[in-house]
Coordinates of C-alpha atoms and ligand atoms in Angstrom, one line a residue:
X1 CA 40.2 -22.8 -11.5
X2 CA 43.8 -21.8 -12.2
X3 CA 44.5 -21.1 -8.6
X4 CA 42.8 -24.3 -7.4
X5 CA 44.9 -26.3 -9.9
X6 CA 48.2 -24.5 -9.0
X7 CA 47.6 -25.0 -5.2
X8 CA 47.0 -28.7 -5.5
X9 CA 49.9 -31.0 -4.3
X10 CA 48.4 -34.3 -5.3
X11 CA 45.8 -33.6 -8.0
X12 CA 43.9 -36.4 -9.8
X13 CA 42.3 -35.9 -13.2
X14 CA 39.3 -38.0 -14.2
X15 CA 36.5 -38.3 -16.7
X16 CA 33.3 -40.2 -17.4
X17 CA 33.0 -44.0 -17.9
X18 CA 34.2 -45.1 -21.3
X19 CA 36.2 -42.0 -22.0
X20 CA 35.7 -40.5 -25.4
X21 CA 38.2 -38.3 -27.4
X22 CA 37.0 -35.2 -25.5
X23 CA 37.4 -36.8 -22.0
X24 CA 40.7 -38.4 -22.8
X25 CA 42.1 -35.4 -24.8
X26 CA 41.1 -33.0 -22.1
X27 CA 42.8 -35.1 -19.5
X28 CA 46.1 -35.2 -21.4
X29 CA 46.1 -31.5 -22.3
X30 CA 45.4 -30.4 -18.7
X31 CA 47.9 -32.9 -17.2
X32 CA 50.7 -31.7 -19.5
X33 CA 49.8 -28.0 -18.7
X34 CA 49.8 -28.8 -14.9
X35 CA 53.2 -30.4 -15.2
X36 CA 54.4 -27.1 -16.8
X37 CA 53.0 -25.3 -13.7
X38 CA 55.1 -27.6 -11.5
X39 CA 52.4 -30.0 -10.3
X40 CA 52.3 -33.6 -11.2
X41 CA 48.7 -34.9 -11.6
X42 CA 47.6 -38.5 -11.8
X43 CA 45.1 -39.6 -14.4
X44 CA 42.6 -42.1 -12.8
X45 CA 39.6 -43.2 -14.7
X46 CA 36.6 -45.4 -13.9
X47 CA 37.2 -47.5 -17.1
X48 CA 40.5 -48.2 -19.0
X49 CA 42.0 -45.4 -21.1
X50 CA 41.0 -46.2 -24.7
X51 CA 43.7 -47.6 -26.9
X52 CA 42.8 -45.1 -29.7
X53 CA 43.8 -42.1 -27.7
X54 CA 47.0 -43.6 -26.1
X55 CA 49.1 -41.9 -28.8
X56 CA 48.4 -38.6 -27.1
X57 CA 49.9 -39.7 -23.7
X58 CA 53.6 -38.9 -24.1
X59 CA 55.2 -40.0 -20.8
X60 CA 51.9 -40.0 -18.9
X61 CA 50.5 -43.2 -17.4
X62 CA 46.8 -43.3 -16.9
X63 CA 45.4 -45.7 -14.2
X64 CA 42.2 -47.4 -13.7
X65 CA 40.6 -46.7 -10.3
X66 CA 40.6 -50.4 -9.7
X67 CA 44.4 -50.7 -10.1
X68 CA 46.5 -50.3 -6.9
X69 CA 48.2 -47.1 -8.3
X70 CA 44.9 -45.6 -9.2
X71 CA 43.4 -46.3 -5.7
X72 CA 46.5 -44.8 -4.0
X73 CA 46.3 -41.7 -6.1
X74 CA 42.7 -41.2 -5.2
X75 CA 43.4 -41.8 -1.5
X76 CA 46.0 -39.1 -1.3
X77 CA 44.3 -36.6 -3.7
X78 CA 43.8 -33.1 -2.4
X79 CA 42.0 -32.1 -5.6
X80 CA 40.0 -34.1 -8.1
X81 CA 39.4 -32.5 -11.5
X82 CA 36.4 -34.0 -13.2
X83 CA 36.4 -33.5 -17.0
X84 CA 33.5 -33.7 -19.5
X85 CA 30.8 -34.6 -17.1
X86 CA 29.4 -33.1 -13.9
X87 CA 27.3 -36.1 -12.9
X88 CA 28.2 -38.5 -10.1
X89 CA 26.5 -41.4 -11.9
X90 CA 28.8 -41.0 -14.9
X91 CA 31.9 -41.4 -12.7
X92 CA 31.3 -45.0 -12.0
X93 CA 33.7 -46.4 -9.3
X94 CA 35.6 -43.2 -9.1
X95 CA 32.7 -41.4 -7.5
X96 CA 32.8 -43.1 -4.1
X97 CA 36.5 -42.1 -3.8
X98 CA 35.7 -38.4 -4.2
X99 CA 33.8 -38.2 -0.9
X100 CA 35.2 -35.4 1.3
X101 CA 37.6 -34.3 -1.4
X102 CA 37.7 -30.9 -3.2
X103 CA 36.2 -31.5 -6.6
X104 CA 36.7 -29.2 -9.5
X105 CA 34.7 -29.6 -12.7
X106 CA 35.3 -28.5 -16.3
X107 CA 32.4 -29.5 -18.5
X108 CA 30.3 -28.5 -21.5
X109 CA 27.2 -30.5 -20.6
X110 CA 24.1 -28.5 -19.5
X111 CA 24.0 -28.5 -15.7
X112 CA 21.5 -30.7 -13.9
X113 CA 20.3 -30.8 -10.2
X114 CA 22.9 -33.6 -9.8
X115 CA 25.8 -31.4 -11.0
X116 CA 28.9 -31.4 -8.7
X117 CA 32.0 -29.2 -8.6
X118 CA 33.4 -26.2 -6.9
X119 CA 35.1 -24.5 -8.6
X120 CA 33.4 -25.4 -11.8
X121 CA 33.7 -24.2 -15.4
X122 CA 30.5 -25.2 -17.1
X123 CA 29.6 -23.9 -20.5
X124 CA 27.1 -25.7 -22.7
X125 CA 27.9 -23.4 -25.6
X126 CA 31.4 -24.9 -25.8
X127 CA 31.8 -27.5 -28.6
X128 CA 33.9 -29.7 -26.4
X129 CA 35.4 -29.7 -22.9
X130 CA 38.6 -29.4 -24.9
X131 CA 37.5 -25.8 -25.8
X132 CA 37.2 -24.9 -22.2
X133 CA 40.7 -26.4 -21.4
X134 CA 42.0 -24.4 -24.3
X135 CA 40.6 -21.2 -22.7
X136 CA 42.2 -22.2 -19.5
X137 CA 45.7 -23.0 -20.8
X138 CA 46.1 -21.5 -24.3
X139 CA 43.7 -18.7 -25.1
X140 CA 46.1 -16.0 -26.4
X141 CA 44.9 -13.3 -23.9
X142 CA 45.2 -15.6 -20.9
X143 CA 48.1 -14.9 -18.5
X144 CA 51.2 -16.9 -19.6
X145 CA 49.2 -18.5 -22.4
X146 CA 51.0 -21.0 -24.5
X147 CA 50.4 -24.4 -25.8
X148 CA 52.9 -27.1 -26.5
X149 CA 52.5 -29.4 -29.5
X150 CA 51.4 -32.4 -27.4
X151 CA 48.9 -30.3 -25.6
X152 CA 47.6 -28.9 -28.9
X153 CA 47.2 -32.5 -30.3
X154 CA 45.2 -33.5 -27.3
X155 CA 42.9 -30.5 -27.6
X156 CA 42.5 -31.0 -31.3
X157 CA 41.5 -34.6 -30.7
X158 CA 39.0 -33.5 -28.1
X159 CA 37.4 -31.0 -30.5
X160 CA 37.5 -33.2 -33.7
X161 CA 35.9 -36.1 -32.0
X162 CA 33.2 -34.2 -30.1
X163 CA 32.2 -32.2 -33.2
X164 CA 32.1 -35.3 -35.4
X165 CA 35.0 -33.8 -37.5
X166 CA 33.3 -30.4 -37.6
X167 CA 29.9 -31.7 -38.7
X168 CA 27.7 -31.3 -35.7
X169 CA 25.6 -28.4 -34.7
X170 CA 28.1 -27.6 -31.9
X171 CA 30.7 -26.5 -34.5
X172 CA 31.2 -22.8 -34.5
X173 CA 33.5 -20.2 -36.0
X174 CA 35.3 -20.3 -32.6
X175 CA 35.8 -24.0 -33.0
X176 CA 37.7 -23.4 -36.2
X177 CA 39.6 -20.4 -34.8
X178 CA 40.8 -22.5 -31.9
X179 CA 41.8 -25.3 -34.3
X180 CA 43.7 -22.8 -36.5
X181 CA 45.7 -21.9 -33.4
X182 CA 46.3 -25.6 -32.6
X183 CA 47.6 -26.1 -36.2
X184 CA 49.9 -23.1 -35.6
X185 CA 51.1 -24.9 -32.5
X186 CA 52.2 -27.9 -34.7
X187 CA 49.1 -30.2 -35.0
X188 CA 49.2 -32.2 -38.2
X189 CA 45.6 -32.9 -39.2
X190 CA 46.5 -35.7 -41.6
X191 CA 48.4 -37.5 -38.8
X192 CA 45.5 -36.9 -36.3
X193 CA 43.0 -38.4 -38.9
X194 CA 45.2 -41.4 -39.4
X195 CA 45.4 -42.0 -35.7
X196 CA 41.7 -41.6 -35.0
X197 CA 40.0 -42.9 -38.1
X198 CA 42.5 -44.4 -40.5
X199 CA 43.3 -47.6 -38.6
X200 CA 40.1 -49.6 -38.4
X201 CA 40.7 -53.0 -36.8
X202 CA 39.1 -56.2 -37.9
X203 CA 37.1 -56.2 -34.7
X204 CA 35.6 -52.8 -35.4
X205 CA 34.8 -53.8 -39.0
X206 CA 33.0 -56.9 -37.9
X207 CA 31.0 -54.9 -35.3
X208 CA 30.1 -52.4 -38.0
X209 CA 28.9 -55.2 -40.3
X210 CA 26.6 -56.5 -37.5
X211 CA 25.5 -53.0 -36.6
X212 CA 24.5 -52.3 -40.3
X213 CA 22.6 -55.6 -40.6
X214 CA 20.6 -54.8 -37.4
X215 CA 19.8 -51.2 -38.6
X216 CA 16.1 -50.8 -38.8
X217 CA 13.9 -47.9 -39.8
X218 CA 10.6 -47.5 -37.9
X219 CA 7.9 -48.4 -40.4
X220 CA 6.0 -45.2 -39.5
X221 CA 8.1 -42.6 -37.8
X222 CA 11.3 -40.9 -38.8
X223 CA 13.3 -43.0 -36.4
X224 CA 16.1 -45.5 -37.0
X225 CA 17.9 -47.8 -34.6
X226 CA 20.8 -50.2 -34.4
X227 CA 20.8 -53.0 -31.9
X228 CA 23.9 -54.9 -30.7
X229 CA 23.7 -57.9 -28.4
X230 CA 26.4 -59.4 -26.1
X231 CA 26.9 -62.1 -28.7
X232 CA 27.9 -59.4 -31.3
X233 CA 30.6 -58.2 -29.0
X234 CA 31.8 -61.7 -28.1
X235 CA 31.9 -63.0 -31.6
X236 CA 33.5 -59.9 -33.1
X237 CA 35.8 -59.5 -30.1
X238 CA 35.0 -55.8 -30.3
X239 CA 35.3 -53.4 -27.3
X240 CA 33.2 -50.5 -26.2
X241 CA 35.5 -48.1 -27.9
X242 CA 34.7 -49.8 -31.3
X243 CA 31.2 -48.4 -31.0
X244 CA 32.4 -44.8 -31.5
X245 CA 30.5 -43.1 -34.3
X246 CA 28.5 -46.2 -35.3
X247 CA 25.2 -44.6 -34.3
X248 CA 25.9 -42.1 -37.1
X249 CA 25.0 -44.8 -39.7
X250 CA 21.4 -44.7 -38.4
X251 CA 21.4 -40.9 -38.1
X252 CA 22.5 -40.2 -41.6
X253 CA 19.6 -42.0 -43.3
X254 CA 17.4 -39.8 -45.4
X255 CA 14.4 -38.5 -43.5
X256 CA 15.6 -39.7 -40.1
X257 CA 15.0 -37.3 -37.2
X258 CA 16.0 -39.5 -34.3
X259 CA 18.6 -42.3 -34.3
X260 CA 19.2 -44.7 -31.5
X261 CA 21.8 -47.4 -30.7
X262 CA 20.9 -50.1 -28.2
X263 CA 23.7 -52.2 -26.7
X264 CA 23.2 -55.1 -24.4
X265 CA 25.9 -54.9 -21.7
X266 CA 27.7 -57.9 -20.1
X267 CA 25.4 -57.7 -17.0
X268 CA 22.3 -57.8 -19.4
X269 CA 21.5 -54.1 -18.8
X270 CA 21.1 -51.8 -21.7
X271 CA 23.2 -48.8 -22.9
X272 CA 21.4 -46.4 -25.2
X273 CA 22.8 -43.7 -27.5
X274 CA 20.5 -41.1 -28.9
X275 CA 21.0 -38.6 -31.7
X276 CA 18.8 -36.0 -33.2
X277 CA 19.0 -34.4 -36.6
X278 CA 17.0 -31.3 -35.9
X279 CA 14.0 -30.4 -33.8
X280 CA 13.7 -33.4 -31.5
X281 CA 15.4 -33.0 -28.1
X282 CA 17.0 -36.4 -27.3
X283 CA 18.4 -35.2 -24.0
X284 CA 14.8 -35.0 -22.8
X285 CA 14.1 -38.5 -24.0
X286 CA 17.3 -39.8 -22.2
X287 CA 16.2 -37.9 -19.0
X288 CA 12.9 -39.7 -19.0
X289 CA 14.8 -42.9 -18.5
X290 CA 17.4 -41.6 -16.0
X291 CA 20.1 -40.4 -18.4
X292 CA 21.0 -37.1 -19.9
X293 CA 23.3 -35.3 -22.3
X294 CA 23.1 -32.7 -25.1
X295 CA 20.0 -31.8 -27.1
X296 CA 21.3 -33.6 -30.2
X297 CA 23.5 -36.3 -28.6
X298 CA 22.4 -38.0 -25.4
X299 CA 22.5 -41.3 -23.7
X300 CA 21.2 -43.5 -20.9
X301 CA 22.1 -46.7 -19.1
X302 CA 19.0 -48.6 -18.3
X303 CA 19.1 -51.5 -15.8
X304 CA 16.5 -53.5 -17.7
X305 CA 17.1 -56.0 -20.5
X306 CA 17.6 -55.1 -24.1
X307 CA 14.2 -55.9 -25.7
X308 CA 12.1 -54.1 -23.0
X309 CA 14.4 -51.1 -22.7
X310 CA 14.5 -50.8 -26.5
X311 CA 10.7 -50.8 -26.7
X312 CA 10.4 -48.2 -23.9
X313 CA 12.9 -45.8 -25.4
X314 CA 11.5 -46.1 -28.9
X315 CA 8.0 -45.4 -27.5
X316 CA 9.4 -42.2 -25.9
X317 CA 11.1 -41.3 -29.1
X318 CA 7.9 -41.7 -31.1
X319 CA 6.0 -39.6 -28.6
X320 CA 8.7 -36.9 -28.8
X321 CA 8.4 -36.9 -32.6
X322 CA 4.6 -36.6 -32.4
X323 CA 4.8 -33.7 -30.0
X324 CA 7.1 -31.9 -32.4
X325 CA 4.8 -32.7 -35.3
X326 CA 7.6 -34.7 -37.0
X327 CA 6.3 -37.7 -39.0
X328 CA 4.9 -40.3 -39.5
X329 CA 6.9 -40.7 -42.7
X330 CA 5.0 -41.2 -45.9
X331 CA 5.4 -44.7 -47.4
X332 CA 8.0 -44.9 -50.2
X333 CA 6.3 -44.3 -53.6
X334 CA 3.0 -43.8 -51.9
X335 CA 0.8 -40.7 -51.9
X336 CA 2.5 -38.3 -49.4
X337 CA -0.8 -36.4 -48.9
X338 CA -2.8 -39.5 -47.9
X339 CA 0.0 -40.6 -45.5
X340 CA 0.5 -37.3 -43.7
X341 CA -0.5 -37.9 -40.1
X342 CA -2.6 -35.8 -37.8
Ligands
LIG401 P1 27.2 -41.5 -26.3 O1 25.9 -41.8 -27.0 O2 28.2 -41.1 -27.3 O3 27.6 -42.5 -25.3 O4 26.9 -40.2 -25.5 C1 26.5 -39.0 -26.0 C2 26.2 -38.0 -24.9 O5 25.2 -38.5 -24.1 C3 27.4 -37.9 -23.9 O6 28.2 -36.8 -24.3 C4 26.7 -37.7 -22.6 O7 26.4 -36.3 -22.5 C5 25.4 -38.3 -22.7 N1 25.3 -39.6 -22.1 C6 25.6 -40.8 -22.6 N2 25.3 -41.8 -21.7 C7 24.8 -41.2 -20.6 C8 24.3 -41.7 -19.4 O8 24.3 -43.0 -19.1 N3 23.9 -40.8 -18.5 C9 23.9 -39.5 -18.8 N4 23.4 -38.6 -17.9 N5 24.3 -39.0 -19.9 C10 24.8 -39.8 -20.9
LIG402 MN1 32.4 -33.8 -24.5

């Protein structure tokens, strides 16, 4: 990977649609590292670089692949480095521009038959793609290892966001060891928290209000879901990035095994986020409908309309719970013995 990166004259870095903190942070850290190696990469994404993560950018300017500059960078690219996904369908309008190009991938999602990338660093045991970038640029035993403060901040954001602030099952002792090194490189955790979570906008607050009033527990199964319609986005003026973390409000309910968030997109298709609290494999549920992801955090974009897609995914989730012997949940205040299912 290092030699592919160092040999590139016109590299482009990209990530999945609706970049999250891991995608965006990994791009910034790798771009700053590459500049130190004497190459000047362009960051070109299928969707706009999220406002929340712009504080990481320093002098870098990310482009949308629809902008003239983004198109030109993709046209002259001799290496496209794909971060935090390996799947063509997750690259949106960037994917057609990768045809015939050398594509390198750095990703922590489990590989699938659709996975692209050569060379590829793919390791599903990493808590974030940022962990793999850290190994590439900053691991103390790597040749010429060092990490600047702006690189460390970008990696810290990648790791904090993908581990749910060190709460999720992907958090390991290594996650904390890496973050300790990032703090040594100058990261201020309080400042990072303020940037990421301490500046909730009125739009996000209004979206959260609507999300909470739509939150529903399945009457029988340990399943909870949030449903947001186009109207909710229009009236709250919220953007996709404002959804970050909202599914956790369904996941954190007592007794819930699977949480889902359904969002009606502007073209009337449906985006689904799935989370598991334990045994249930939500990546398998997402795959049934054409999506994918991690065992405990997965998603899918379904062409069909909200109500029908929601019903189909919830049916799959109930079936997955049944197969694992999870639920149905006893009625509150009822006799738990009588309510225990087959
Ligand atoms: P989120 O629910 O936060 O959008 O996504 C959680 C995880 O699910 C992501 O890290 C990604 O692995 C996976 N994911 C989300 N949406 C899709 C999708 O449309 N297709 C695939 N294959 N994976 C997705
Ligand atoms: Mn990630």
